[in-house]
Amino acid sequence: MCGIVGYTGTRAAMPIILEGLKRLEYRGYDSAGITTISNGKVNSLKAAGKLRELERQLASQHLPGSCGIGHTRWATHGKPTTENAHPHCSGTISLVHNGIIENYLLLKKDLQTKGYIFQSQTDTEVIAHLIHSLYDGNILSAVQKAIPKLHGAYSLLITDSNQPGTLICVKHQSPLILGFGDGENFIASDIPAILNQTRQFIFLEDSDLAVVTAQDCQIYVNGIPVERPVKTVSWSPAAAEKDGHKHFMLKEIHEQPRALRDTLRGKYVDGKLVLDDLQLSHQEITDIKRITLVACGTSWHAAMVGKYYLEKYTSIPTEVDIASEYRYRRKIIDSSTLVIPVSQSGETADTLAALKEAKSMGAKILCICNVMDSSIARESHGVLYTSAGPEIGVASTKAFTTQLAALYLMTLYLAQQRQQLNSTQIAVKVSELQAIPDAMEQVLRDSERYARFAERYHNYPDFLFLGRSYNFPIALEGALKLKEISYIHAEGYAAGEMKHGPIALIDENMPVVVIATPSEVQDKVFANMEEVMARKGKVVAIATNSTAPEAVSDTFIVPEVSDELSPLINVIPTQFIAYHIADFKGCDVDQPRNLAKSVTVE
Ligand code: G6P
């Protein structure tokens, strides 16, 4: 998610916008830019890299004017270069954008035939030219005509140098707020950006279009004026960065439905999966004989779920390896081997080294990655980006669920290209996946129940997590999350392995979290639960209404989804268990001791 800041008033716009962008920088960005308007002239500066690079250049290149827009970018379409940084401009129109335009390629082709020349690879520049193509001197009417042609999610902030002092903004499935001052007004994607300027906000709703000047603000829906309540926000700046949540991790847990929707956006078009960035020809896909997934940490757990998906739907023998192990073992690789590195950061040293080695031996490399143009993305032949947005909590949450979705999409895509699933089957699978964000929202509403659970369970020294099949990796992930942030010893096991060791540990002091949602192996999971209870272990079940077990210590009910997609739902209770226990114990949830977000050394 990118950051947007706008100002119109009587003070110099540039320092206010730069300060606002700085306040969003904690989320990590790859490029930035500011445009101001003075005397009907557009002044613009953009720079790749951290905001301090833009700031350094601004020191010698002042942007005059008391109205302007600014942006920090987290690349989705096009690399993080100066050309791709926002604002983008067409004639007198400049704009910044947060979100994804799904139909940008179609629009781009159409605009190119009308003579528009594109300077960037972004979907945003398409919006600028589209508005320009509909412009007859009235910016409001041009924007109103452009909006119905845009498919996807977006918030937009637009200036027209013919109308200095006026900012137009549009919100559609991507946040945008208005802030009110005395003779000046502000626009931002996030409260922290302008919290030092005002505490009076309007939270725009989807389909709102606002025309903002220094003295006035009018909001429209489909051309009809509407009123929105002005709210006073009393958050501290630190709380605002976390969207009012106590920690980034909690914020990121709650962002999962949005992250998932963004990851799915634009991937299924006219009854077909379209994953253009994979860059594999039909023949290359048909020729794949073996797949290896390599990753570290939480990403390795996602990769483990991916193996189930790939083998089920493509019938290609698939193995999963920890990148640090894979690097140093004998590998059987040729040009029919597909290697899939999975990485949130795209910079993990072991994953990168494993990729390079497999590539040098002739494998095709398709990575799943959250950071555009990261080392792993650049080294790979093709990429499937997750759109989790910047993840700040060291313990990965939203990156994990978007990786699961990406692995599912990649699997269905390979099966589609290899004609192992027909279009009707793909349509059913995609619609099941598209329903997951709503199901996640149901689980997220229960956060407080997990807080009460943490009060009762935070003192246990050990936990066991059990799952089978698709949910075996979720047992591993649940245990990892708990030990990472609460420092409680926890182990994840395939439930069927319990009797080969961990059962010796079970007594009344051992809580055992069992993933017991509907599946082909449900009876076996229930038998494992009985074995725990027979030894006085405390069973904490994650189940649905139809599988809720009797006589266990605690049950967390989750909505019922297909077995293969249940990891996307079932992981959320384990995230909440870890989070609330760590919080109750007063641990540093976002920066646990000894851990780093991105491990760039071996
Ligand atoms: C570190 C992080 C984990 C992450 C792992 C792999 O250990 O703390 O959250 O899962 O690295 O990182 P990657 O960026 O490659 O997914």
mmCIF file of C-alpha atoms and ligand atoms in Angstrom, residues 294-301 341-352 368-371 376 391 393-397 399-400 403 477 480-481 484 592 594-600, ligand 1:
data_model
loop_
_atom_site.group_PDB
_atom_site.id
_atom_site.type_symbol
_atom_site.label_atom_id
_atom_site.label_comp_id
_atom_site.label_asym_id
_atom_site.label_seq_id
_atom_site.Cartn_x
_atom_site.Cartn_y
_atom_site.Cartn_z
ATOM 1 C CA VAL A 294 12.593 -23.472 -1.211
ATOM 2 C CA ALA A 295 12.109 -20.994 1.618
ATOM 3 C CA CYS A 296 12.930 -20.122 5.233
ATOM 4 C CA GLY A 297 10.861 -19.592 8.367
ATOM 5 C CA THR A 298 7.203 -18.802 7.905
ATOM 6 C CA SER A 299 7.624 -18.808 4.138
ATOM 7 C CA TRP A 300 8.807 -22.409 4.382
ATOM 8 C CA HIS A 301 5.541 -23.302 6.094
ATOM 9 C CA PRO A 341 11.512 -19.715 -3.961
ATOM 10 C CA VAL A 342 8.974 -18.263 -1.522
ATOM 11 C CA SER A 343 9.987 -15.126 0.343
ATOM 12 C CA GLN A 344 8.251 -12.146 1.883
ATOM 13 C CA SER A 345 11.257 -9.821 1.752
ATOM 14 C CA GLY A 346 12.905 -11.203 -1.371
ATOM 15 C CA GLU A 347 16.247 -10.700 0.368
ATOM 16 C CA THR A 348 16.711 -13.770 2.572
ATOM 17 C CA ALA A 349 20.307 -14.840 2.015
ATOM 18 C CA ASP A 350 19.755 -18.602 2.084
ATOM 19 C CA THR A 351 16.742 -18.467 -0.225
ATOM 20 C CA LEU A 352 18.620 -16.240 -2.646
ATOM 21 C CA ILE A 368 6.588 -15.848 -4.879
ATOM 22 C CA CYS A 369 7.585 -12.600 -3.290
ATOM 23 C CA ASN A 370 6.119 -9.551 -1.544
ATOM 24 C CA VAL A 371 8.712 -6.949 -2.495
ATOM 25 C CA ILE A 376 14.976 -12.784 -5.324
ATOM 26 C CA GLU A 391 4.904 -5.971 6.812
ATOM 27 C CA GLY A 393 5.952 -6.897 12.680
ATOM 28 C CA VAL A 394 8.886 -9.314 12.651
ATOM 29 C CA ALA A 395 6.505 -12.242 13.039
ATOM 30 C CA SER A 396 4.993 -12.746 9.608
ATOM 31 C CA THR A 397 1.190 -12.871 9.358
ATOM 32 C CA ALA A 399 2.615 -12.175 4.155
ATOM 33 C CA PHE A 400 1.974 -15.819 5.046
ATOM 34 C CA GLN A 403 1.737 -16.601 0.063
ATOM 35 C CA GLU A 477 3.444 -22.156 11.925
ATOM 36 C CA LEU A 480 6.727 -20.955 15.487
ATOM 37 C CA LYS A 481 4.586 -17.871 16.038
ATOM 38 C CA GLU A 484 8.953 -16.285 18.341
ATOM 39 C CA PRO A 592 11.094 -10.030 19.491
ATOM 40 C CA ASN A 594 17.244 -11.935 18.645
ATOM 41 C CA LEU A 595 15.022 -11.921 15.535
ATOM 42 C CA ALA A 596 15.204 -9.839 12.370
ATOM 43 C CA LYS A 597 12.563 -9.171 9.763
ATOM 44 C CA SER A 598 14.884 -9.859 6.880
ATOM 45 C CA VAL A 599 17.839 -12.210 7.353
ATOM 46 C CA THR A 600 20.372 -11.135 4.766
HETATM 47 C C1 G6P B 1 12.938 -14.174 9.187
HETATM 48 C C2 G6P B 1 11.620 -13.557 9.592
HETATM 49 C C3 G6P B 1 10.478 -14.531 9.325
HETATM 50 C C4 G6P B 1 10.486 -14.956 7.869
HETATM 51 C C5 G6P B 1 11.848 -15.515 7.456
HETATM 52 C C6 G6P B 1 11.942 -15.698 5.963
HETATM 53 O O1 G6P B 1 13.234 -15.250 10.018
HETATM 54 O O2 G6P B 1 11.649 -13.223 10.978
HETATM 55 O O3 G6P B 1 9.241 -13.912 9.622
HETATM 56 O O4 G6P B 1 9.500 -15.926 7.660
HETATM 57 O O5 G6P B 1 12.884 -14.610 7.818
HETATM 58 O O6 G6P B 1 11.870 -14.446 5.367
HETATM 59 P P1 G6P B 1 11.366 -14.170 3.896
HETATM 60 O O7 G6P B 1 11.457 -12.672 3.781
HETATM 61 O O8 G6P B 1 12.328 -14.859 2.991
HETATM 62 O O9 G6P B 1 9.995 -14.702 3.779
#
